[in-house]
């Protein structure tokens, strides 16, 4: 599990650790981790040219001490000082190791890497004009960010104004929210975590890893039968959109539940592709409602809710969510759908994904699965899990229908709504990666790859 802590939690842990260490020891740990990460990126040290962009905070000190280490390894290191007040001991160490200070306008030709030590984790979104100019002067050169790329809101993942777009971010002690939540996460590049010995509390924001999902996915007992493994009911599709029913069922029949029951107007099309599906009402443990449901989605949602069972509310059914559904419901909107049911602009949801997913979960007292490049599963109590699996090719028609069916099968198999939503999103992305193998995919191919994704977990 990757856990993302807040700035307040990190600072408290750092203060506690520094009280037990010699003065400056914690910064030296961070600087060493940063320097070795830069060396990994460069591949070699001798003759390489490194530029440090140094602000007034501790991140600037980390950059300066790391620069001193790189200089001693043979790099030509130069520092652009963006404040009249920088870490004096770090600057002295850089100069003693052969580094030098330069103006931001110094030609960037021949630079191999830039280290962003402009603003630390306590900085506000946006950058000052001199920092923007220093970044423009090194445009096109790979950037390694210290802790977080400068210019973003660390605790929310929000971007507002100029900011650094890093190729690699080297962070210390723990991940921060901005490393995991878009839009900030996209600007972090590859995130490298350096352990500096912090003792941290539990975190409300976390990202599932393969081992976590493997522990969640239901494993059939030796004496299992189709009913003990769970029956998922699907109310999806319409005369206009029968394919949505086929794809939703495809996600549900991935083998994670014992049986799929279909109720809707696309039974002929569903059975043509999935003859194992049972058509008609009957016993189920969870419902999936709304994919391609069209005008009948409101009735399908009402009928599913009337049974008092766990329910996945997708696509057209989301338009009819206007009250608290309760903690056994999972809503699966993309940003546009969430914007509509929350009564805000889509751009606002995309800019503040974490805040809006949490607010929707509280408002509807349900788990909200906000789909995107980084899909968020938000619990009504404020906890959030992020799924970082998947490939850009997953942005294809019908993929959301498959996801709804997959989540429904996990829900019918006995997982809690929060576990079903977060594990389902992870598996959906993993299946897309397997199906893609570097190229385009269809929603049906994603559904077909779900069993392989589960087998890979077991191995």
Short mmCIF file of C-alpha atoms in Angstrom, two decimals:
data_model
loop_
_atom_site.label_atom_id
_atom_site.label_comp_id
_atom_site.label_asym_id
_atom_site.label_seq_id
_atom_site.Cartn_x
_atom_site.Cartn_y
_atom_site.Cartn_z
CA UNK A 1 0.00 0.00 0.00
CA UNK A 2 1.29 3.44 -0.87
CA UNK A 3 0.10 5.95 1.70
CA UNK A 4 -0.01 9.69 1.13
CA UNK A 5 0.36 11.88 4.19
CA UNK A 6 -0.50 15.54 4.61
CA UNK A 7 2.04 18.31 5.00
CA UNK A 8 1.07 18.67 8.66
CA UNK A 9 1.65 14.95 9.32
CA UNK A 10 5.01 15.01 7.54
CA UNK A 11 6.22 18.09 9.39
CA UNK A 12 5.25 16.62 12.74
CA UNK A 13 7.12 13.39 11.94
CA UNK A 14 10.17 15.32 10.74
CA UNK A 15 10.22 17.43 13.90
CA UNK A 16 10.04 14.35 16.09
CA UNK A 17 12.86 12.66 14.19
CA UNK A 18 15.07 15.77 14.15
CA UNK A 19 14.76 15.97 17.93
CA UNK A 20 16.61 12.64 18.11
CA UNK A 21 19.25 13.32 15.42
CA UNK A 22 22.30 15.58 15.22
CA UNK A 23 21.62 18.96 13.66
CA UNK A 24 21.39 18.73 9.88
CA UNK A 25 21.41 14.93 9.75
CA UNK A 26 17.90 14.65 8.29
CA UNK A 27 18.72 17.02 5.44
CA UNK A 28 21.89 15.07 4.71
CA UNK A 29 19.82 11.87 4.42
CA UNK A 30 17.45 13.53 2.00
CA UNK A 31 20.26 15.08 -0.03
CA UNK A 32 22.05 11.75 -0.39
CA UNK A 33 18.87 10.07 -1.66
CA UNK A 34 18.31 12.92 -4.08
CA UNK A 35 21.88 12.81 -5.40
CA UNK A 36 21.78 9.08 -6.07
CA UNK A 37 18.45 9.41 -7.85
CA UNK A 38 19.96 12.06 -10.12
CA UNK A 39 22.93 9.79 -10.79
CA UNK A 40 20.55 6.96 -11.70
CA UNK A 41 18.89 9.26 -14.23
CA UNK A 42 22.21 10.45 -15.65
CA UNK A 43 23.75 7.00 -15.83
CA UNK A 44 27.20 8.42 -15.06
CA UNK A 45 28.61 11.44 -13.25
CA UNK A 46 31.88 12.56 -14.79
CA UNK A 47 31.48 15.45 -17.20
CA UNK A 48 27.73 15.74 -16.70
CA UNK A 49 26.33 19.24 -16.24
CA UNK A 50 23.69 19.80 -13.56
CA UNK A 51 21.81 23.01 -12.78
CA UNK A 52 20.11 23.57 -9.43
CA UNK A 53 17.15 25.97 -9.14
CA UNK A 54 17.34 27.00 -5.50
CA UNK A 55 14.67 28.68 -3.40
CA UNK A 56 14.73 29.83 0.19
CA UNK A 57 13.34 26.72 1.89
CA UNK A 58 14.64 23.34 2.95
CA UNK A 59 14.10 21.94 -0.54
CA UNK A 60 16.69 24.41 -1.73
CA UNK A 61 19.03 23.15 1.01
CA UNK A 62 18.42 19.56 -0.11
CA UNK A 63 19.29 20.56 -3.67
CA UNK A 64 22.49 22.36 -2.62
CA UNK A 65 23.79 19.48 -0.52
CA UNK A 66 22.89 17.02 -3.27
CA UNK A 67 24.74 19.27 -5.72
CA UNK A 68 27.81 19.11 -3.51
CA UNK A 69 27.69 15.30 -3.59
CA UNK A 70 27.28 15.32 -7.37
CA UNK A 71 30.19 17.73 -7.77
CA UNK A 72 32.42 15.47 -5.74
CA UNK A 73 31.45 12.61 -8.08
CA UNK A 74 32.61 14.59 -11.12
CA UNK A 75 29.53 16.52 -12.24
CA UNK A 76 29.79 20.17 -13.22
CA UNK A 77 27.19 21.69 -10.88
CA UNK A 78 25.82 25.20 -11.06
CA UNK A 79 23.15 26.84 -8.91
CA UNK A 80 20.66 29.57 -9.77
CA UNK A 81 19.72 31.33 -6.54
CA UNK A 82 16.11 32.51 -6.72
CA UNK A 83 16.01 34.16 -3.34
CA UNK A 84 18.25 36.51 -1.36
CA UNK A 85 17.97 34.01 1.47
CA UNK A 86 19.10 30.46 0.75
CA UNK A 87 20.48 27.66 2.91
CA UNK A 88 23.93 29.07 3.76
CA UNK A 89 25.56 25.82 4.88
CA UNK A 90 24.30 24.03 1.78
CA UNK A 91 25.64 26.79 -0.48
CA UNK A 92 29.01 26.69 1.29
CA UNK A 93 29.15 22.91 0.81
CA UNK A 94 28.40 23.27 -2.91
CA UNK A 95 31.13 25.85 -3.40
CA UNK A 96 33.62 23.82 -1.37
CA UNK A 97 32.96 20.84 -3.68
CA UNK A 98 33.66 22.93 -6.79
CA UNK A 99 30.13 24.04 -7.64
CA UNK A 100 29.34 27.58 -8.67
CA UNK A 101 26.45 30.02 -8.84
CA UNK A 102 25.19 31.37 -12.15
CA UNK A 103 22.48 33.67 -13.42
CA UNK A 104 19.23 32.17 -14.66
CA UNK A 105 20.07 33.48 -18.13
CA UNK A 106 23.23 31.35 -18.37
CA UNK A 107 22.94 29.31 -21.60
CA UNK A 108 21.34 25.93 -21.03
CA UNK A 109 23.12 24.24 -23.93
CA UNK A 110 24.92 21.18 -22.66
CA UNK A 111 22.82 20.82 -19.52
CA UNK A 112 22.02 17.20 -18.69
CA UNK A 113 19.54 17.69 -15.85
CA UNK A 114 17.87 20.41 -13.81
CA UNK A 115 17.07 19.96 -10.10
CA UNK A 116 13.94 21.79 -8.93
CA UNK A 117 14.51 23.01 -5.39
CA UNK A 118 12.42 26.15 -5.79
CA UNK A 119 9.54 25.59 -3.35
CA UNK A 120 8.96 23.00 -0.64
CA UNK A 121 5.88 21.07 0.43
CA UNK A 122 4.48 24.10 2.24
CA UNK A 123 4.43 26.26 -0.87
CA UNK A 124 1.27 27.67 -2.46
CA UNK A 125 0.15 26.92 -6.01
CA UNK A 126 1.88 29.00 -8.66
CA UNK A 127 5.41 30.37 -9.03
CA UNK A 128 7.02 33.80 -8.90
CA UNK A 129 8.12 35.47 -12.10
CA UNK A 130 11.84 34.85 -11.53
CA UNK A 131 11.21 31.13 -11.07
CA UNK A 132 9.13 31.02 -14.25
CA UNK A 133 11.94 32.75 -16.15
CA UNK A 134 14.53 30.32 -14.75
CA UNK A 135 12.40 27.38 -15.92
CA UNK A 136 11.91 28.88 -19.36
CA UNK A 137 15.69 29.17 -19.69
CA UNK A 138 16.07 25.39 -19.28
CA UNK A 139 13.07 24.32 -21.36
CA UNK A 140 13.57 20.84 -22.80
CA UNK A 141 16.10 19.71 -20.18
CA UNK A 142 14.99 16.79 -17.93
CA UNK A 143 13.87 17.97 -14.48
CA UNK A 144 14.21 16.18 -11.15
CA UNK A 145 11.92 17.71 -8.52
CA UNK A 146 12.83 17.76 -4.84
CA UNK A 147 9.94 16.29 -2.79
CA UNK A 148 7.23 17.74 -5.07
CA UNK A 149 7.36 19.75 -8.29
CA UNK A 150 7.23 23.40 -7.31
CA UNK A 151 4.00 25.32 -7.77
CA UNK A 152 1.35 22.75 -6.80
CA UNK A 153 -0.99 22.35 -3.83
CA UNK A 154 0.53 19.37 -2.07
CA UNK A 155 -2.46 18.34 0.07
CA UNK A 156 -5.10 18.51 -2.67
CA UNK A 157 -3.38 17.74 -5.96
CA UNK A 158 -4.63 21.07 -7.33
CA UNK A 159 -2.71 23.13 -9.89
CA UNK A 160 -3.31 26.86 -10.14
CA UNK A 161 -0.82 28.89 -12.12
CA UNK A 162 2.71 28.17 -13.32
CA UNK A 163 4.27 24.98 -11.97
CA UNK A 164 7.13 22.58 -12.62
CA UNK A 165 6.49 19.54 -14.80
CA UNK A 166 9.06 17.00 -13.64
CA UNK A 167 10.43 13.89 -15.29
CA UNK A 168 11.31 12.44 -11.89
CA UNK A 169 10.21 13.47 -8.41
CA UNK A 170 12.31 12.36 -5.45
CA UNK A 171 10.27 12.48 -2.27
CA UNK A 172 11.25 11.74 1.31
CA UNK A 173 9.70 9.60 4.02
CA UNK A 174 6.29 9.12 2.45
CA UNK A 175 4.23 9.95 -0.59
CA UNK A 176 2.22 13.13 -0.53
CA UNK A 177 -1.30 13.55 -1.92
CA UNK A 178 0.01 15.47 -4.94
CA UNK A 179 2.06 12.42 -6.00
CA UNK A 180 -1.06 10.28 -6.33
CA UNK A 181 -3.96 12.59 -7.24
CA UNK A 182 -4.41 14.31 -10.58
CA UNK A 183 -3.91 16.85 -11.97
CA UNK A 184 -0.77 17.27 -9.84
CA UNK A 185 0.28 13.62 -10.14
CA UNK A 186 0.62 13.93 -13.89
CA UNK A 187 3.21 16.69 -13.36
CA UNK A 188 5.29 14.56 -10.99
CA UNK A 189 6.64 12.12 -13.57
CA UNK A 190 8.13 8.98 -12.04
CA UNK A 191 8.06 9.23 -8.24
CA UNK A 192 11.02 7.84 -6.29
CA UNK A 193 10.56 7.45 -2.52
CA UNK A 194 13.59 7.80 -0.23
CA UNK A 195 13.23 6.34 3.26
CA UNK A 196 14.60 8.83 5.80
CA UNK A 197 13.23 7.10 8.90
CA UNK A 198 9.98 8.99 9.52
CA UNK A 199 7.40 7.41 11.84
CA UNK A 200 4.01 8.31 10.41
CA UNK A 201 0.36 7.74 11.40
CA UNK A 202 -2.25 6.09 9.20
CA UNK A 203 -3.20 8.06 6.11
CA UNK A 204 -6.64 8.84 4.66
CA UNK A 205 -5.31 8.74 1.08
CA UNK A 206 -3.66 5.60 -0.23
CA UNK A 207 -2.98 3.69 -3.41
CA UNK A 208 -3.53 -0.06 -3.68
CA UNK A 209 -0.66 -2.21 -4.92
CA UNK A 210 -0.85 -5.68 -6.46
CA UNK A 211 -0.41 -7.48 -3.13
CA UNK A 212 -3.26 -5.47 -1.60
CA UNK A 213 -5.61 -6.35 -4.46
CA UNK A 214 -4.59 -10.01 -4.31
CA UNK A 215 -5.60 -10.07 -0.66
CA UNK A 216 -9.01 -8.54 -1.48
CA UNK A 217 -10.09 -10.58 -4.52
CA UNK A 218 -12.45 -13.37 -3.37
CA UNK A 219 -10.97 -16.85 -3.50
CA UNK A 220 -13.54 -19.68 -3.95
CA UNK A 221 -13.73 -22.16 -1.09
CA UNK A 222 -13.15 -25.83 -1.84
CA UNK A 223 -16.88 -26.52 -1.50
CA UNK A 224 -18.04 -23.37 -3.30
CA UNK A 225 -20.97 -23.32 -5.72
CA UNK A 226 -22.37 -20.57 -7.88
CA UNK A 227 -24.70 -19.21 -5.21
CA UNK A 228 -22.11 -19.10 -2.43
CA UNK A 229 -19.76 -17.22 -4.76
CA UNK A 230 -22.42 -14.56 -5.35
CA UNK A 231 -24.93 -13.69 -8.03
CA UNK A 232 -24.65 -10.26 -9.64
CA UNK A 233 -27.70 -8.79 -11.31
CA UNK A 234 -27.33 -6.45 -14.28
CA UNK A 235 -30.03 -3.96 -15.27
CA UNK A 236 -28.43 -2.30 -18.28
CA UNK A 237 -28.88 -1.61 -21.97
CA UNK A 238 -31.85 -0.46 -24.00
CA UNK A 239 -33.18 -0.73 -27.52
CA UNK A 240 -30.90 2.15 -28.48
CA UNK A 241 -27.83 0.87 -26.59
CA UNK A 242 -27.83 -2.94 -26.43
CA UNK A 243 -24.04 -3.00 -26.65
CA UNK A 244 -23.77 -1.34 -23.24
CA UNK A 245 -25.59 -4.31 -21.72
CA UNK A 246 -23.28 -6.76 -23.49
CA UNK A 247 -20.18 -4.95 -22.22
CA UNK A 248 -21.47 -4.51 -18.68
CA UNK A 249 -22.27 -8.22 -18.56
CA UNK A 250 -18.80 -8.94 -19.99
CA UNK A 251 -17.25 -7.25 -16.97
CA UNK A 252 -19.57 -9.12 -14.64
CA UNK A 253 -18.96 -12.60 -16.14
CA UNK A 254 -15.20 -12.32 -15.63
CA UNK A 255 -15.38 -15.21 -13.15
CA UNK A 256 -15.26 -13.21 -9.92
CA UNK A 257 -18.90 -13.98 -9.09
CA UNK A 258 -20.67 -17.32 -9.38
CA UNK A 259 -23.46 -16.23 -11.71
CA UNK A 260 -24.78 -13.25 -13.66
CA UNK A 261 -28.48 -12.52 -13.94
CA UNK A 262 -29.64 -10.08 -16.62
CA UNK A 263 -32.82 -7.99 -16.57
CA UNK A 264 -33.40 -5.61 -19.47
CA UNK A 265 -34.28 -5.07 -23.10
CA UNK A 266 -31.08 -6.48 -24.60
CA UNK A 267 -31.46 -10.11 -23.52
CA UNK A 268 -31.13 -11.46 -27.05
CA UNK A 269 -27.87 -9.59 -27.65
CA UNK A 270 -26.49 -10.55 -24.23
CA UNK A 271 -27.24 -14.25 -24.65
CA UNK A 272 -25.72 -14.27 -28.14
CA UNK A 273 -22.36 -13.36 -26.58
CA UNK A 274 -22.73 -14.78 -23.07
CA UNK A 275 -24.91 -17.90 -23.08
CA UNK A 276 -24.03 -18.64 -19.45
CA UNK A 277 -26.06 -15.63 -18.29
CA UNK A 278 -29.47 -16.23 -16.71
CA UNK A 279 -32.20 -13.90 -17.97
CA UNK A 280 -34.97 -12.71 -15.70
CA UNK A 281 -35.53 -11.65 -12.10
CA UNK A 282 -34.43 -13.82 -9.20
CA UNK A 283 -31.97 -14.06 -6.36
CA UNK A 284 -28.98 -11.71 -6.50
CA UNK A 285 -26.49 -10.33 -3.97
CA UNK A 286 -25.84 -7.03 -5.79
CA UNK A 287 -27.15 -5.01 -8.72
CA UNK A 288 -25.41 -3.06 -11.48
CA UNK A 289 -27.71 -0.41 -12.94
CA UNK A 290 -27.61 2.21 -15.66
CA UNK A 291 -25.09 1.35 -18.37
CA UNK A 292 -26.83 2.31 -21.62
CA UNK A 293 -30.15 2.36 -19.79
CA UNK A 294 -31.48 5.42 -21.55
CA UNK A 295 -34.87 6.74 -20.48
CA UNK A 296 -35.64 3.59 -18.47
CA UNK A 297 -32.62 4.02 -16.19
CA UNK A 298 -34.65 5.84 -13.52
CA UNK A 299 -37.08 2.93 -13.20
CA UNK A 300 -34.25 0.37 -13.18
CA UNK A 301 -32.52 2.30 -10.40
CA UNK A 302 -35.70 2.58 -8.35
CA UNK A 303 -36.38 -1.15 -8.67
CA UNK A 304 -32.85 -2.07 -7.64
CA UNK A 305 -32.85 0.30 -4.67
CA UNK A 306 -36.23 -1.05 -3.53
CA UNK A 307 -34.64 -4.45 -2.90
CA UNK A 308 -32.24 -2.97 -0.34
CA UNK A 309 -29.22 -4.72 -1.85
CA UNK A 310 -25.78 -3.29 -2.67
CA UNK A 311 -25.92 -1.50 -6.00
CA UNK A 312 -23.48 -0.06 -8.55
CA UNK A 313 -24.98 3.06 -10.13
CA UNK A 314 -23.48 3.81 -13.53
CA UNK A 315 -23.96 6.02 -16.60
CA UNK A 316 -27.61 6.97 -17.28
CA UNK A 317 -28.73 5.99 -13.77
CA UNK A 318 -26.40 8.62 -12.28
CA UNK A 319 -28.64 11.38 -13.64
CA UNK A 320 -31.37 10.19 -11.25
CA UNK A 321 -29.25 10.27 -8.10
CA UNK A 322 -30.58 13.15 -6.02
CA UNK A 323 -30.56 11.86 -2.46
CA UNK A 324 -28.49 9.87 0.03
CA UNK A 325 -28.40 6.29 -1.25
CA UNK A 326 -26.62 4.80 1.73
CA UNK A 327 -23.23 3.17 2.27
CA UNK A 328 -24.04 0.03 0.25
CA UNK A 329 -24.16 2.01 -3.01
CA UNK A 330 -21.28 2.73 -5.40
CA UNK A 331 -21.55 5.63 -7.85
CA UNK A 332 -19.23 5.40 -10.89
CA UNK A 333 -19.13 8.82 -12.61
CA UNK A 334 -16.53 10.35 -14.86
CA UNK A 335 -15.81 14.04 -14.31
CA UNK A 336 -18.65 15.24 -16.53
CA UNK A 337 -21.22 13.02 -14.84
CA UNK A 338 -20.04 14.03 -11.37
CA UNK A 339 -20.22 17.68 -12.37
CA UNK A 340 -23.85 17.25 -13.43
CA UNK A 341 -25.03 15.55 -10.25
CA UNK A 342 -23.06 18.01 -8.09
CA UNK A 343 -24.25 21.06 -10.03
CA UNK A 344 -20.77 22.41 -10.85
CA UNK A 345 -18.65 22.89 -13.97
CA UNK A 346 -16.71 19.91 -15.28
CA UNK A 347 -13.51 21.97 -15.32
CA UNK A 348 -13.87 22.54 -11.59
CA UNK A 349 -14.20 18.79 -10.94
CA UNK A 350 -11.15 18.05 -13.08
CA UNK A 351 -9.12 20.73 -11.29
CA UNK A 352 -10.05 19.53 -7.78
CA UNK A 353 -10.75 15.83 -8.17
CA UNK A 354 -10.02 14.78 -4.61
CA UNK A 355 -12.22 17.45 -3.06
CA UNK A 356 -15.18 16.75 -5.34
CA UNK A 357 -15.00 12.96 -4.98
CA UNK A 358 -14.99 13.35 -1.19
CA UNK A 359 -17.82 15.87 -1.22
CA UNK A 360 -19.97 13.63 -3.44
CA UNK A 361 -19.34 10.63 -1.16
CA UNK A 362 -20.47 12.68 1.84
CA UNK A 363 -23.47 14.17 0.06
CA UNK A 364 -24.84 10.86 -1.19
CA UNK A 365 -23.53 8.77 1.74
CA UNK A 366 -22.10 6.35 -0.82
CA UNK A 367 -18.78 5.24 -2.23
CA UNK A 368 -17.91 7.37 -5.25
CA UNK A 369 -15.63 5.96 -7.94
CA UNK A 370 -14.47 9.00 -9.91
CA UNK A 371 -13.05 7.62 -13.16
CA UNK A 372 -10.01 9.18 -14.78
CA UNK A 373 -6.31 8.72 -15.45
CA UNK A 374 -6.01 8.22 -11.70
CA UNK A 375 -9.36 6.78 -10.58
CA UNK A 376 -10.43 7.74 -7.05
CA UNK A 377 -12.58 5.60 -4.76
CA UNK A 378 -13.93 7.92 -2.06
CA UNK A 379 -15.62 6.62 1.10
CA UNK A 380 -18.22 8.75 2.92
CA UNK A 381 -15.91 8.94 5.95
CA UNK A 382 -13.23 10.76 3.91
CA UNK A 383 -10.90 7.87 3.07
CA UNK A 384 -9.76 7.69 -0.54
CA UNK A 385 -7.99 5.02 -2.57
CA UNK A 386 -6.32 5.84 -5.87
CA UNK A 387 -5.86 3.40 -8.74
CA UNK A 388 -2.79 4.10 -10.85
CA UNK A 389 -3.11 1.12 -13.20
CA UNK A 390 -4.12 1.37 -16.83
CA UNK A 391 -2.93 2.87 -20.09
CA UNK A 392 -4.10 5.87 -22.16
CA UNK A 393 -5.67 3.43 -24.66
CA UNK A 394 -8.25 2.66 -21.94
CA UNK A 395 -10.02 5.90 -22.88
CA UNK A 396 -12.35 4.04 -25.23
CA UNK A 397 -16.11 3.66 -25.58
CA UNK A 398 -17.63 0.99 -23.37
CA UNK A 399 -14.73 0.72 -20.93
CA UNK A 400 -16.87 2.22 -18.17
CA UNK A 401 -19.59 -0.36 -18.79
CA UNK A 402 -17.04 -3.13 -18.28
CA UNK A 403 -15.81 -1.50 -15.09
CA UNK A 404 -19.34 -1.27 -13.66
CA UNK A 405 -19.92 -4.98 -14.27
CA UNK A 406 -16.56 -5.91 -12.78
CA UNK A 407 -17.17 -3.85 -9.63
CA UNK A 408 -20.63 -5.40 -9.34
CA UNK A 409 -19.20 -8.92 -9.47
CA UNK A 410 -16.79 -8.11 -6.62
CA UNK A 411 -19.65 -6.57 -4.66
CA UNK A 412 -21.78 -9.70 -5.16
CA UNK A 413 -18.78 -11.82 -4.20
CA UNK A 414 -18.79 -10.34 -0.72
CA UNK A 415 -16.45 -7.34 -0.80
CA UNK A 416 -17.47 -4.12 0.91
CA UNK A 417 -18.44 -1.29 -1.46
CA UNK A 418 -15.15 0.52 -0.75
CA UNK A 419 -13.06 -2.59 -1.39
CA UNK A 420 -15.09 -3.59 -4.46
CA UNK A 421 -14.77 -0.15 -6.02
CA UNK A 422 -11.05 0.29 -5.39
CA UNK A 423 -10.03 -3.28 -6.22
CA UNK A 424 -12.28 -3.25 -9.31
CA UNK A 425 -10.69 -0.07 -10.60
CA UNK A 426 -7.21 -1.54 -10.08
CA UNK A 427 -8.09 -4.80 -11.89
CA UNK A 428 -9.77 -2.89 -14.72
CA UNK A 429 -6.58 -0.91 -15.34
CA UNK A 430 -4.39 -4.01 -15.04
CA UNK A 431 -6.57 -5.86 -17.55
CA UNK A 432 -6.34 -2.91 -19.94
CA UNK A 433 -2.54 -2.99 -19.70
CA UNK A 434 -2.51 -6.71 -20.51
CA UNK A 435 -4.93 -6.30 -23.40
CA UNK A 436 -3.10 -3.32 -24.85
CA UNK A 437 0.47 -4.65 -24.88
CA UNK A 438 1.42 -1.20 -26.13
CA UNK A 439 -1.33 -0.78 -28.70
CA UNK A 440 -5.01 0.13 -29.07
CA UNK A 441 -7.70 -1.82 -27.23
CA UNK A 442 -11.45 -2.22 -27.20
CA UNK A 443 -13.70 -2.48 -24.16
CA UNK A 444 -14.42 -6.13 -24.97
CA UNK A 445 -10.71 -6.92 -24.99
CA UNK A 446 -10.38 -5.35 -21.52
CA UNK A 447 -13.16 -7.58 -20.20
CA UNK A 448 -11.56 -10.66 -21.75
CA UNK A 449 -8.25 -9.88 -20.02
CA UNK A 450 -9.71 -9.68 -16.48
CA UNK A 451 -9.15 -13.40 -15.71
CA UNK A 452 -5.50 -13.08 -16.76
CA UNK A 453 -5.08 -10.03 -14.53
CA UNK A 454 -6.45 -12.04 -11.59
CA UNK A 455 -4.16 -14.99 -12.40
CA UNK A 456 -1.18 -12.66 -12.43
CA UNK A 457 -2.14 -11.50 -8.92
CA UNK A 458 -2.24 -15.08 -7.70
CA UNK A 459 1.23 -15.74 -9.10
#
